[in-house]
mmCIF file of C-alpha atoms in Angstrom:
data_model
loop_
_atom_site.group_PDB
_atom_site.id
_atom_site.type_symbol
_atom_site.label_atom_id
_atom_site.label_comp_id
_atom_site.label_asym_id
_atom_site.label_seq_id
_atom_site.Cartn_x
_atom_site.Cartn_y
_atom_site.Cartn_z
ATOM 1 C CA MET A 1373 95.553 -34.086 -63.061
ATOM 2 C CA ASP A 1374 96.932 -36.152 -65.948
ATOM 3 C CA VAL A 1375 99.170 -33.996 -68.251
ATOM 4 C CA GLU A 1376 101.276 -35.315 -71.310
ATOM 5 C CA VAL A 1377 104.621 -34.449 -71.470
ATOM 6 C CA GLY A 1378 105.266 -31.477 -73.770
ATOM 7 C CA ALA A 1379 101.857 -30.527 -73.732
ATOM 8 C CA GLU A 1380 101.130 -26.839 -73.348
ATOM 9 C CA VAL A 1381 98.790 -26.051 -70.811
ATOM 10 C CA GLU A 1382 96.126 -23.080 -71.185
ATOM 11 C CA LEU A 1383 97.302 -20.481 -68.722
ATOM 12 C CA VAL A 1384 94.242 -18.510 -69.151
ATOM 13 C CA SER A 1385 92.016 -21.607 -68.794
ATOM 14 C CA ASP A 1386 94.106 -22.792 -65.534
ATOM 15 C CA VAL A 1387 93.846 -19.426 -63.886
ATOM 16 C CA GLY A 1388 90.443 -19.170 -64.733
ATOM 17 C CA LEU A 1389 89.472 -22.397 -63.106
ATOM 18 C CA SER A 1390 91.739 -21.504 -59.849
ATOM 19 C CA ASN A 1391 90.029 -18.344 -59.537
ATOM 20 C CA SER A 1392 86.641 -19.884 -59.612
ATOM 21 C CA PHE A 1393 87.625 -22.500 -57.370
ATOM 22 C CA GLY A 1394 89.025 -19.708 -55.249
ATOM 23 C CA VAL A 1395 85.596 -18.237 -55.278
ATOM 24 C CA LEU A 1396 83.817 -21.631 -54.205
ATOM 25 C CA ALA A 1397 86.407 -21.911 -51.502
ATOM 26 C CA ASP A 1398 85.419 -18.638 -50.258
ATOM 27 C CA GLN A 1399 81.346 -19.405 -50.242
ATOM 28 C CA PRO A 1400 79.786 -21.110 -47.417
ATOM 29 C CA ALA A 1401 79.580 -24.754 -49.288
ATOM 30 C CA SER A 1402 76.274 -26.367 -49.207
ATOM 31 C CA ALA A 1403 75.999 -30.363 -49.671
ATOM 32 C CA HIS A 1404 75.427 -30.102 -53.564
ATOM 33 C CA ALA A 1405 77.895 -27.769 -53.878
ATOM 34 C CA LEU A 1406 80.655 -29.476 -52.232
ATOM 35 C CA HIS A 1407 79.631 -32.707 -54.526
ATOM 36 C CA ASP A 1408 79.825 -30.814 -57.512
ATOM 37 C CA MET A 1409 83.026 -29.575 -56.257
ATOM 38 C CA ASP A 1410 84.350 -33.273 -55.859
ATOM 39 C CA LEU A 1411 83.282 -34.368 -59.538
ATOM 40 C CA CYS A 1412 85.332 -31.230 -60.913
ATOM 41 C CA LEU A 1413 88.129 -31.944 -58.911
ATOM 42 C CA ALA A 1414 88.335 -36.293 -59.879
ATOM 43 C CA THR A 1415 87.667 -35.151 -63.929
ATOM 44 C CA SER A 1416 90.865 -35.170 -65.450
ATOM 45 C CA PHE A 1417 90.962 -32.623 -67.964
ATOM 46 C CA PRO A 1418 91.732 -33.309 -71.737
ATOM 47 C CA ALA A 1419 95.423 -32.976 -73.024
ATOM 48 C CA SER A 1420 96.406 -29.814 -74.323
ATOM 49 C CA PRO A 1421 96.685 -29.301 -78.266
ATOM 50 C CA ALA A 1422 100.221 -28.855 -79.624
ATOM 51 C CA LYS A 1423 98.997 -25.234 -80.728
ATOM 52 C CA SER A 1424 97.567 -22.736 -78.769
ATOM 53 C CA PRO A 1425 93.500 -22.337 -79.427
ATOM 54 C CA PRO A 1426 92.604 -19.067 -81.283
ATOM 55 C CA SER A 1427 91.370 -16.002 -79.397
ATOM 56 C CA LYS A 1428 87.990 -16.609 -79.742
ATOM 57 C CA LYS A 1429 88.002 -19.673 -77.412
ATOM 58 C CA THR A 1430 89.621 -17.809 -74.496
ATOM 59 C CA LYS A 1431 86.926 -15.215 -75.006
ATOM 60 C CA LYS A 1432 84.367 -17.815 -74.507
ATOM 61 C CA LYS A 1433 85.738 -19.297 -71.497
ATOM 62 C CA THR A 1434 86.061 -15.916 -69.971
ATOM 63 C CA GLU A 1435 82.513 -15.107 -70.335
ATOM 64 C CA THR A 1436 81.600 -18.929 -68.973
ATOM 65 C CA THR A 1437 83.625 -18.366 -66.197
ATOM 66 C CA GLY A 1438 82.252 -14.603 -65.316
ATOM 67 C CA GLU A 1439 78.327 -16.402 -65.667
ATOM 68 C CA LEU A 1440 79.142 -18.861 -63.108
ATOM 69 C CA THR A 1441 80.822 -16.361 -60.744
ATOM 70 C CA ASP A 1442 76.911 -14.493 -61.184
ATOM 71 C CA VAL A 1443 75.308 -17.631 -60.528
ATOM 72 C CA LEU A 1444 77.336 -18.368 -57.498
ATOM 73 C CA HIS A 1445 77.021 -14.622 -56.485
ATOM 74 C CA ALA A 1446 73.148 -15.024 -56.831
ATOM 75 C CA ILE A 1447 73.382 -18.364 -54.865
ATOM 76 C CA GLN A 1448 75.357 -16.456 -52.161
ATOM 77 C CA GLU A 1449 72.366 -13.701 -51.861
ATOM 78 C CA LEU A 1450 69.780 -16.684 -52.146
ATOM 79 C CA SER A 1451 71.353 -18.218 -48.886
ATOM 80 C CA THR A 1452 71.773 -15.232 -46.878
ATOM 81 C CA LYS A 1453 68.276 -14.273 -47.753
ATOM 82 C CA GLN A 1454 66.930 -17.689 -46.706
ATOM 83 C CA ASP A 1455 68.830 -17.200 -43.546
ATOM 84 C CA ALA A 1456 67.466 -13.981 -42.427
ATOM 85 C CA THR A 1457 64.091 -15.723 -43.415
ATOM 86 C CA PHE A 1458 64.312 -18.139 -41.084
ATOM 87 C CA GLN A 1459 65.702 -15.949 -38.307
ATOM 88 C CA LYS A 1460 62.473 -13.785 -39.194
ATOM 89 C CA LEU A 1461 60.386 -17.001 -38.761
ATOM 90 C CA ILE A 1462 62.132 -17.786 -35.691
ATOM 91 C CA SER A 1463 61.667 -14.719 -34.252
ATOM 92 C CA ILE A 1464 57.935 -14.537 -35.218
ATOM 93 C CA GLU A 1465 57.298 -18.114 -33.743
ATOM 94 C CA ASN A 1466 58.657 -16.753 -30.431
ATOM 95 C CA SER A 1467 56.453 -13.633 -30.566
ATOM 96 C CA THR A 1468 53.394 -15.914 -31.228
ATOM 97 C CA ASP A 1469 54.442 -18.176 -28.516
ATOM 98 C CA ALA A 1470 54.555 -15.192 -26.433
ATOM 99 C CA THR A 1471 50.990 -13.617 -27.542
ATOM 100 C CA THR A 1472 49.203 -16.975 -26.760
ATOM 101 C CA LYS A 1473 50.741 -16.769 -23.581
ATOM 102 C CA ALA A 1474 49.350 -13.509 -23.147
ATOM 103 C CA VAL A 1475 46.168 -14.162 -24.526
ATOM 104 C CA GLU A 1476 45.589 -16.736 -22.587
ATOM 105 C CA ASN A 1477 46.361 -14.708 -19.387
ATOM 106 C CA LEU A 1478 44.005 -12.231 -20.436
ATOM 107 C CA SER A 1479 41.392 -15.157 -21.267
ATOM 108 C CA LEU A 1480 42.077 -15.839 -17.569
ATOM 109 C CA VAL A 1481 41.536 -12.308 -16.412
ATOM 110 C CA VAL A 1482 38.166 -11.731 -18.667
ATOM 111 C CA GLN A 1483 36.881 -14.863 -17.230
ATOM 112 C CA LYS A 1484 37.421 -13.516 -13.763
ATOM 113 C CA LEU A 1485 36.091 -10.218 -14.831
ATOM 114 C CA VAL A 1486 32.512 -11.544 -15.990
ATOM 115 C CA SER A 1487 32.571 -13.710 -12.885
ATOM 116 C CA ASP A 1488 32.988 -10.351 -11.101
ATOM 117 C CA VAL A 1489 30.482 -8.500 -13.262
ATOM 118 C CA ASN A 1490 27.994 -11.422 -12.974
ATOM 119 C CA GLU A 1491 28.383 -11.434 -9.112
ATOM 120 C CA HIS A 1492 28.072 -7.300 -9.184
ATOM 121 C CA SER A 1493 25.062 -7.722 -10.931
ATOM 122 C CA GLU A 1494 22.887 -9.726 -8.795
ATOM 123 C CA LYS A 1495 24.067 -7.404 -5.937
ATOM 124 C CA MET A 1496 22.587 -4.623 -7.717
ATOM 125 C CA CYS A 1497 19.383 -6.326 -8.810
ATOM 126 C CA ARG A 1498 19.570 -6.957 -4.693
ATOM 127 C CA PHE A 1499 20.174 -3.335 -3.901
ATOM 128 C CA ALA A 1500 17.425 -1.838 -6.079
ATOM 129 C CA ARG A 1501 14.735 -4.133 -4.544
ATOM 130 C CA ASP A 1502 15.992 -3.227 -1.509
ATOM 131 C CA ILE A 1503 15.756 0.445 -2.543
ATOM 132 C CA THR A 1504 12.787 0.020 -4.058
ATOM 133 C CA GLU A 1505 11.244 -1.390 -0.932
ATOM 134 C CA LEU A 1506 12.680 1.625 1.307
ATOM 135 C CA GLN A 1507 10.943 4.095 -0.795
ATOM 136 C CA SER A 1508 8.152 2.313 -0.679
ATOM 137 C CA SER A 1509 8.310 2.053 2.879
ATOM 138 C CA ASP A 1510 9.139 5.612 3.463
ATOM 139 C CA LYS A 1511 6.202 6.873 1.133
ATOM 140 C CA ASP A 1512 4.123 5.126 3.858
ATOM 141 C CA VAL A 1513 5.990 6.082 6.714
ATOM 142 C CA ARG A 1514 5.897 9.725 5.360
ATOM 143 C CA SER A 1515 2.086 9.710 4.363
ATOM 144 C CA ARG A 1516 1.308 8.152 7.997
ATOM 145 C CA ILE A 1517 3.161 10.937 9.821
ATOM 146 C CA GLU A 1518 1.047 13.639 7.482
ATOM 147 C CA GLN A 1519 -1.997 11.825 8.558
ATOM 148 C CA LEU A 1520 -1.133 11.805 12.237
ATOM 149 C CA GLU A 1521 0.273 15.782 11.535
ATOM 150 C CA ARG A 1522 -3.371 16.565 10.155
ATOM 151 C CA TYR A 1523 -5.544 14.259 12.328
ATOM 152 C CA SER A 1524 -3.334 16.380 15.457
ATOM 153 C CA ARG A 1525 -3.919 19.515 13.971
ATOM 154 C CA ARG A 1526 -7.826 19.374 14.282
ATOM 155 C CA TRP A 1527 -7.699 20.882 17.755
ATOM 156 C CA CYS A 1528 -5.665 23.843 16.716
ATOM 157 C CA LEU A 1529 -6.150 27.293 14.607
ATOM 158 C CA LYS A 1530 -3.973 29.833 13.392
ATOM 159 C CA MET A 1531 -4.504 33.312 14.513
ATOM 160 C CA HIS A 1532 -2.815 36.185 12.386
ATOM 161 C CA GLY A 1533 -2.282 39.749 12.564
ATOM 162 C CA VAL A 1534 -2.393 39.829 16.700
ATOM 163 C CA PRO A 1535 0.111 42.687 17.529
ATOM 164 C CA GLU A 1536 2.951 41.169 19.782
ATOM 165 C CA THR A 1537 4.985 42.869 22.480
ATOM 166 C CA LYS A 1538 7.564 41.446 24.805
ATOM 167 C CA ASN A 1539 6.587 39.704 28.230
ATOM 168 C CA GLU A 1540 3.203 39.206 26.877
ATOM 169 C CA ASN A 1541 0.453 37.386 28.433
ATOM 170 C CA LEU A 1542 -0.229 35.596 25.426
ATOM 171 C CA HIS A 1543 -3.319 33.412 27.356
ATOM 172 C CA SER A 1544 -4.900 36.507 27.942
ATOM 173 C CA ILE A 1545 -4.682 38.178 24.770
ATOM 174 C CA VAL A 1546 -6.275 34.922 22.717
ATOM 175 C CA LEU A 1547 -8.926 34.240 25.391
ATOM 176 C CA ASN A 1548 -9.921 38.068 24.742
ATOM 177 C CA ILE A 1549 -10.057 37.853 21.068
ATOM 178 C CA LEU A 1550 -11.715 34.538 20.989
ATOM 179 C CA GLU A 1551 -14.328 35.745 23.551
ATOM 180 C CA ASN A 1552 -15.307 38.762 21.068
ATOM 181 C CA VAL A 1553 -15.092 36.257 18.220
ATOM 182 C CA ALA A 1554 -17.727 33.778 19.723
ATOM 183 C CA PRO A 1555 -19.604 35.573 22.431
ATOM 184 C CA ASP A 1556 -21.733 32.380 23.253
ATOM 185 C CA LEU A 1557 -18.577 30.612 24.584
ATOM 186 C CA ARG A 1558 -17.577 33.329 27.254
ATOM 187 C CA GLY A 1559 -16.879 31.254 30.349
ATOM 188 C CA LYS A 1560 -15.921 28.200 28.684
ATOM 189 C CA LEU A 1561 -13.302 29.497 26.537
ATOM 190 C CA SER A 1562 -10.826 29.735 29.774
ATOM 191 C CA ASP A 1563 -10.600 26.179 30.403
ATOM 192 C CA ALA A 1564 -11.127 25.096 26.345
ATOM 193 C CA LEU A 1565 -7.699 26.693 25.685
ATOM 194 C CA ASP A 1566 -4.687 24.413 26.406
ATOM 195 C CA VAL A 1567 -1.780 25.482 24.685
ATOM 196 C CA MET A 1568 -0.578 28.576 22.718
ATOM 197 C CA HIS A 1569 2.454 29.804 21.442
ATOM 198 C CA ARG A 1570 3.745 32.166 18.638
ATOM 199 C CA VAL A 1571 5.232 30.693 15.379
ATOM 200 C CA GLY A 1572 8.790 31.245 14.263
ATOM 201 C CA ARG A 1573 11.515 33.410 15.371
ATOM 202 C CA TRP A 1574 11.406 37.314 16.779
ATOM 203 C CA ASN A 1575 10.754 39.346 14.090
ATOM 204 C CA GLN A 1576 13.045 42.874 15.073
ATOM 205 C CA ASP A 1577 11.411 44.574 12.124
ATOM 206 C CA GLY A 1578 8.153 44.965 13.708
ATOM 207 C CA GLY A 1579 6.280 42.171 12.316
ATOM 208 C CA HIS A 1580 3.872 40.067 14.157
ATOM 209 C CA ARG A 1581 4.299 36.087 14.275
ATOM 210 C CA SER A 1582 1.611 34.098 14.056
ATOM 211 C CA ILE A 1583 0.211 32.139 17.020
ATOM 212 C CA ILE A 1584 -1.071 28.542 17.039
ATOM 213 C CA VAL A 1585 -3.748 27.577 19.653
ATOM 214 C CA ARG A 1586 -4.718 24.053 20.835
ATOM 215 C CA PHE A 1587 -8.080 23.433 22.190
ATOM 216 C CA SER A 1588 -8.848 20.565 24.629
ATOM 217 C CA THR A 1589 -11.832 19.811 22.974
ATOM 218 C CA ARG A 1590 -12.554 19.457 19.178
ATOM 219 C CA SER A 1591 -16.259 20.486 19.500
ATOM 220 C CA LEU A 1592 -15.396 24.223 20.936
ATOM 221 C CA ARG A 1593 -12.576 24.588 18.619
ATOM 222 C CA ASP A 1594 -15.001 23.965 15.639
ATOM 223 C CA VAL A 1595 -17.365 26.278 17.185
ATOM 224 C CA VAL A 1596 -14.669 29.404 17.056
ATOM 225 C CA TRP A 1597 -13.800 28.195 13.724
ATOM 226 C CA ARG A 1598 -17.339 28.767 12.205
ATOM 227 C CA ALA A 1599 -18.020 31.882 14.254
ATOM 228 C CA ALA A 1600 -14.246 33.068 12.662
ATOM 229 C CA LYS A 1601 -15.679 33.242 9.092
ATOM 230 C CA ASP A 1602 -16.888 37.073 8.054
ATOM 231 C CA ASN A 1603 -16.604 37.833 11.411
ATOM 232 C CA ALA A 1604 -16.641 41.505 11.894
ATOM 233 C CA TYR A 1605 -14.487 42.018 14.945
ATOM 234 C CA LEU A 1606 -11.893 40.209 12.984
ATOM 235 C CA LYS A 1607 -12.004 42.757 10.136
ATOM 236 C CA GLU A 1608 -12.126 45.523 12.261
ATOM 237 C CA SER A 1609 -9.004 44.687 14.161
ATOM 238 C CA HIS A 1610 -7.315 43.481 10.669
ATOM 239 C CA GLN A 1611 -6.850 39.892 11.825
ATOM 240 C CA ARG A 1612 -7.948 36.385 11.115
ATOM 241 C CA ILE A 1613 -8.120 32.884 11.835
ATOM 242 C CA SER A 1614 -7.450 30.133 10.056
ATOM 243 C CA GLU A 1615 -6.919 26.277 10.466
ATOM 244 C CA ALA A 1616 -3.372 25.069 11.190
ATOM 245 C CA LEU A 1617 -2.760 23.072 8.033
ATOM 246 C CA ILE A 1618 0.076 20.923 7.522
ATOM 247 C CA PRO A 1619 3.102 22.197 4.866
ATOM 248 C CA ALA A 1620 1.761 19.422 2.717
ATOM 249 C CA ASP A 1621 -1.544 20.967 2.843
ATOM 250 C CA VAL A 1622 -0.768 24.707 2.333
ATOM 251 C CA ALA A 1623 1.711 23.589 -0.796
ATOM 252 C CA ALA A 1624 -1.585 21.642 -2.356
ATOM 253 C CA ARG A 1625 -3.909 24.791 -1.680
ATOM 254 C CA ALA A 1626 -1.081 27.189 -2.853
ATOM 255 C CA LYS A 1627 -0.715 25.466 -5.972
ATOM 256 C CA LEU A 1628 -4.771 24.808 -6.659
ATOM 257 C CA TRP A 1629 -5.599 28.590 -5.611
ATOM 258 C CA PRO A 1630 -4.389 30.100 -8.792
ATOM 259 C CA ILE A 1631 -7.149 27.385 -11.004
ATOM 260 C CA VAL A 1632 -9.568 28.652 -8.667
ATOM 261 C CA LYS A 1633 -9.027 32.544 -8.815
ATOM 262 C CA LYS A 1634 -8.921 31.985 -12.838
ATOM 263 C CA ALA A 1635 -12.390 30.422 -12.840
ATOM 264 C CA ARG A 1636 -13.674 32.791 -10.635
ATOM 265 C CA GLU A 1637 -12.171 35.654 -13.068
ATOM 266 C CA GLU A 1638 -13.998 33.766 -15.968
ATOM 267 C CA GLU A 1639 -17.244 33.741 -14.154
ATOM 268 C CA LEU A 1640 -17.285 30.013 -14.178
ATOM 269 C CA ARG A 1641 -17.507 29.503 -10.292
ATOM 270 C CA LYS A 1642 -21.088 28.557 -10.591
ATOM 271 C CA LYS A 1643 -20.000 25.301 -12.813
ATOM 272 C CA LEU A 1644 -16.661 24.513 -11.119
ATOM 273 C CA TYR A 1645 -16.914 23.734 -7.242
ATOM 274 C CA PHE A 1646 -13.480 22.303 -6.453
ATOM 275 C CA ILE A 1647 -10.444 20.360 -8.180
ATOM 276 C CA TYR A 1648 -9.796 16.640 -6.804
ATOM 277 C CA SER A 1649 -7.274 14.541 -7.754
ATOM 278 C CA ILE A 1650 -9.312 11.930 -6.512
ATOM 279 C CA ILE A 1651 -13.212 12.091 -5.638
ATOM 280 C CA ALA A 1652 -15.324 9.819 -3.857
ATOM 281 C CA ILE A 1653 -19.383 10.263 -4.219
ATOM 282 C CA ARG A 1654 -21.197 8.419 -1.452
ATOM 283 C CA CYS A 1655 -24.971 7.531 -2.132
ATOM 284 C CA THR A 1656 -26.779 6.966 1.069
ATOM 285 C CA GLU A 1657 -29.762 5.378 -1.085
ATOM 286 C CA CYS A 1658 -27.343 2.830 -3.173
ATOM 287 C CA LEU A 1659 -26.542 0.469 0.149
ATOM 288 C CA PRO A 1660 -24.802 -1.817 0.705
ATOM 289 C CA GLU A 1661 -22.530 -0.291 -2.221
ATOM 290 C CA GLU A 1662 -22.840 3.503 -1.368
ATOM 291 C CA TRP A 1663 -19.182 4.411 -2.507
ATOM 292 C CA PHE A 1664 -18.475 5.664 -6.289
ATOM 293 C CA CYS A 1665 -16.004 7.029 -8.280
ATOM 294 C CA GLY A 1666 -16.992 9.826 -10.614
ATOM 295 C CA GLU A 1667 -17.272 7.422 -13.891
ATOM 296 C CA CYS A 1668 -19.250 4.703 -11.822
ATOM 297 C CA ASP A 1669 -21.449 7.703 -10.164
ATOM 298 C CA VAL A 1670 -22.461 8.607 -13.813
ATOM 299 C CA LEU A 1671 -22.991 5.336 -15.031
ATOM 300 C CA ARG A 1672 -25.098 4.779 -12.019
ATOM 301 C CA HIS A 1673 -27.121 7.399 -11.585
ATOM 302 C CA LYS A 1674 -27.804 8.503 -14.711
ATOM 303 C CA LYS A 1675 -31.323 7.179 -14.764
ATOM 304 C CA GLN A 1676 -31.614 7.404 -10.978
ATOM 305 C CA PRO A 1677 -31.685 11.344 -10.425
ATOM 306 C CA LEU A 1678 -33.516 11.338 -7.211
ATOM 307 C CA HIS A 1679 -30.893 9.586 -5.074
ATOM 308 C CA ASN A 1680 -29.433 11.441 -2.279
ATOM 309 C CA ARG A 1681 -25.780 12.004 -3.139
ATOM 310 C CA GLU A 1682 -22.607 13.635 -0.965
ATOM 311 C CA CYS A 1683 -19.088 14.487 -2.244
ATOM 312 C CA VAL A 1684 -16.370 15.836 -0.342
ATOM 313 C CA ILE A 1685 -16.397 19.351 -0.606
ATOM 314 C CA HIS A 1686 -13.497 21.316 1.204
ATOM 315 C CA GLY A 1687 -12.729 18.390 3.536
ATOM 316 C CA PHE A 1688 -16.369 18.047 4.516
ATOM 317 C CA PHE A 1689 -19.271 15.926 3.225
ATOM 318 C CA LYS A 1690 -21.859 18.022 1.184
ATOM 319 C CA ALA A 1691 -25.052 17.137 -0.959
ATOM 320 C CA ILE A 1692 -24.842 17.480 -4.329
ATOM 321 C CA PRO A 1693 -27.771 18.001 -6.597
ATOM 322 C CA PRO A 1694 -28.309 15.251 -9.399
ATOM 323 C CA THR A 1695 -27.571 18.013 -12.197
ATOM 324 C CA SER A 1696 -23.987 17.610 -10.678
ATOM 325 C CA TYR A 1697 -21.578 14.782 -11.959
ATOM 326 C CA ALA A 1698 -17.773 14.728 -11.718
ATOM 327 C CA ASN A 1699 -15.532 14.588 -14.858
ATOM 328 C CA LYS A 1700 -12.033 13.457 -14.835
ATOM 329 C CA GLY A 1701 -9.577 16.502 -16.779
ATOM 330 C CA GLU A 1702 -5.876 16.748 -17.341
ATOM 331 C CA ASP A 1703 -5.320 18.340 -13.770
ATOM 332 C CA GLY A 1704 -8.014 16.404 -11.611
ATOM 333 C CA TYR A 1705 -11.884 15.911 -11.553
ATOM 334 C CA ARG A 1706 -13.890 18.809 -11.801
ATOM 335 C CA ILE A 1707 -17.762 18.818 -10.849
ATOM 336 C CA HIS A 1708 -19.835 20.333 -14.052
ATOM 337 C CA GLU A 1709 -23.424 20.738 -14.472
ATOM 338 C CA GLN A 1710 -25.907 18.305 -16.454
ATOM 339 C CA ALA A 1711 -29.554 18.145 -17.690
ATOM 340 C CA CYS A 1712 -30.907 15.589 -15.832
ATOM 341 C CA ILE A 1713 -34.186 13.610 -17.077
ATOM 342 C CA SER A 1714 -37.080 12.665 -14.881
ATOM 343 C CA PRO A 1715 -37.549 8.693 -14.664
ATOM 344 C CA THR A 1716 -40.715 7.758 -16.611
ATOM 345 C CA VAL A 1717 -41.995 4.443 -18.119
ATOM 346 C CA LYS A 1718 -41.027 3.640 -21.863
ATOM 347 C CA VAL A 1719 -43.382 5.135 -23.855
ATOM 348 C CA PRO A 1720 -43.178 3.510 -27.394
ATOM 349 C CA ASP A 1721 -45.120 6.041 -29.906
ATOM 350 C CA CYS A 1722 -43.821 5.206 -33.320
ATOM 351 C CA SER A 1723 -45.671 4.177 -36.144
ATOM 352 C CA CYS A 1724 -42.632 2.433 -37.720
ATOM 353 C CA GLU A 1725 -42.786 0.169 -34.306
ATOM 354 C CA SER A 1726 -39.021 0.587 -34.120
ATOM 355 C CA THR A 1727 -37.611 -0.074 -30.695
ATOM 356 C CA ASN A 1728 -34.344 1.960 -31.913
ATOM 357 C CA PHE A 1729 -34.856 5.382 -30.269
ATOM 358 C CA THR A 1730 -32.964 7.682 -28.151
ATOM 359 C CA VAL A 1731 -34.169 9.699 -25.054
ATOM 360 C CA LEU A 1732 -32.938 13.469 -24.907
ATOM 361 C CA PRO A 1733 -33.908 16.200 -22.364
ATOM 362 C CA GLY A 1734 -36.680 17.868 -23.309
ATOM 363 C CA LYS A 1735 -38.845 20.568 -21.372
ATOM 364 C CA PRO A 1736 -37.620 21.458 -17.886
ATOM 365 C CA VAL A 1737 -39.643 20.566 -15.151
ATOM 366 C CA ILE A 1738 -39.650 20.868 -11.665
ATOM 367 C CA LEU A 1739 -40.028 18.020 -9.071
ATOM 368 C CA ILE A 1740 -41.279 18.298 -5.213
ATOM 369 C CA THR A 1741 -40.706 15.137 -3.479
ATOM 370 C CA ILE A 1742 -40.286 14.400 -0.020
ATOM 371 C CA ASN A 1743 -36.433 15.052 -0.358
ATOM 372 C CA GLY A 1744 -36.904 18.506 -1.485
ATOM 373 C CA ARG A 1745 -37.001 19.873 -5.125
ATOM 374 C CA PHE A 1746 -35.265 18.490 -8.316
ATOM 375 C CA ASP A 1747 -34.924 20.657 -11.464
ATOM 376 C CA LEU A 1748 -34.890 17.902 -14.323
ATOM 377 C CA HIS A 1749 -36.171 17.778 -17.822
ATOM 378 C CA GLN A 1750 -39.164 15.907 -19.235
ATOM 379 C CA PRO A 1751 -37.880 12.764 -21.524
ATOM 380 C CA LEU A 1752 -37.419 13.390 -25.415
ATOM 381 C CA TYR A 1753 -38.002 10.409 -27.467
ATOM 382 C CA VAL A 1754 -36.301 10.004 -30.719
ATOM 383 C CA CYS A 1755 -36.935 7.384 -33.465
ATOM 384 C CA GLN A 1756 -33.528 6.542 -35.225
ATOM 385 C CA THR A 1757 -35.477 4.909 -37.879
ATOM 386 C CA CYS A 1758 -37.986 7.799 -39.107
ATOM 387 C CA GLN A 1759 -36.543 10.621 -36.870
ATOM 388 C CA HIS A 1760 -40.171 10.872 -35.243
ATOM 389 C CA GLN A 1761 -40.434 12.853 -32.124
ATOM 390 C CA TRP A 1762 -42.824 12.574 -28.681
ATOM 391 C CA ILE A 1763 -42.600 13.144 -25.256
ATOM 392 C CA PRO A 1764 -44.930 11.638 -22.216
ATOM 393 C CA GLU A 1765 -48.487 12.134 -21.990
ATOM 394 C CA LEU A 1766 -50.183 12.936 -18.980
ATOM 395 C CA LYS A 1767 -51.397 9.057 -18.444
ATOM 396 C CA ASP A 1768 -47.841 8.270 -18.864
ATOM 397 C CA LEU A 1769 -46.841 10.753 -16.201
ATOM 398 C CA LEU A 1770 -49.621 9.173 -13.615
ATOM 399 C CA ARG A 1771 -48.303 5.790 -14.525
ATOM 400 C CA SER A 1772 -44.888 6.789 -13.579
ATOM 401 C CA GLY A 1773 -46.021 8.289 -10.023
ATOM 402 C CA TYR A 1774 -46.075 11.864 -10.920
ATOM 403 C CA TRP A 1775 -48.893 14.251 -10.456
ATOM 404 C CA PRO A 1776 -48.755 17.236 -12.644
ATOM 405 C CA LEU A 1777 -49.901 20.648 -11.662
#
């Protein structure tokens, strides 16, 4: 610093500048700040005037120095915040790297889980198919077992209400009862009775257990079963004989009996014979196709009412008249009554010469054939064009093969 000899040095300015330099020395200097400081130090100060400056200049320089100090403080705060921001960015970068690695690990885990789920899904599909096959096989096995048990019980009968005593001779008791039920079989039943025993555990309350009897021949069993129905001896002794049904058939009859009982109470027994889940009708004249379901039987025999048809009623084939047909309802098939029309040749007798006419049941008639009596109705023709009605004449009946009386 070059200063002229005898010049007055402004102490206030020097002190302020030194203070400013002191402040700069305390700050963490950046490259630009150090460069500015070097320029300030290299610059020579002007010579001080001979006279002291007025007080206003001193005040102005003091204010400038204070502003510089504020600026330096602001720069220091910004530098501190920038350092803190850099530290946060470094921390965020580190956490981002860790998160990326964790996501990659989770992606690998998810891929493995997806692979395991696909493998388990395939196994579950195989298990489901195996279970379905096993259920179907189990159903078939159960059905076959029931059929075998049902077939084996066709040689058996069940006796109820027979008094029970200790050390009883069951063969003699059963033989005596059956000989009274079917007197015509005396001398044959002794060899026909194969096995018999009480059913269930001993009842200490005085109740009598049922007896199941197995016959050696099915024909004798059927004779006894028919003789036991409405038998006076059984009614007097308060005993009864029933079929030895399997539990499934017992449950089915127990479920069906309230419906039949209700039908009897409502006096509908004449219109309802039985209720079936599946019905089969056999026609002895529709060979070679003799078996029909309920719907096909109606379609086939609506115009063939004279065919001999049979239906399974109570487990046996029973002839059904042409006035009966099977109709499917919500609870199964029911056998209902219908009006059958006697088949005749077509008798077009309308003035409008229309071929659009319907055939309705007309006057009731009785037809006697070699197969028996048939309760039918004479056809009533109705023209749909002019609403004209007519019935077959005598010549038409003769042409149809009938001989009116």
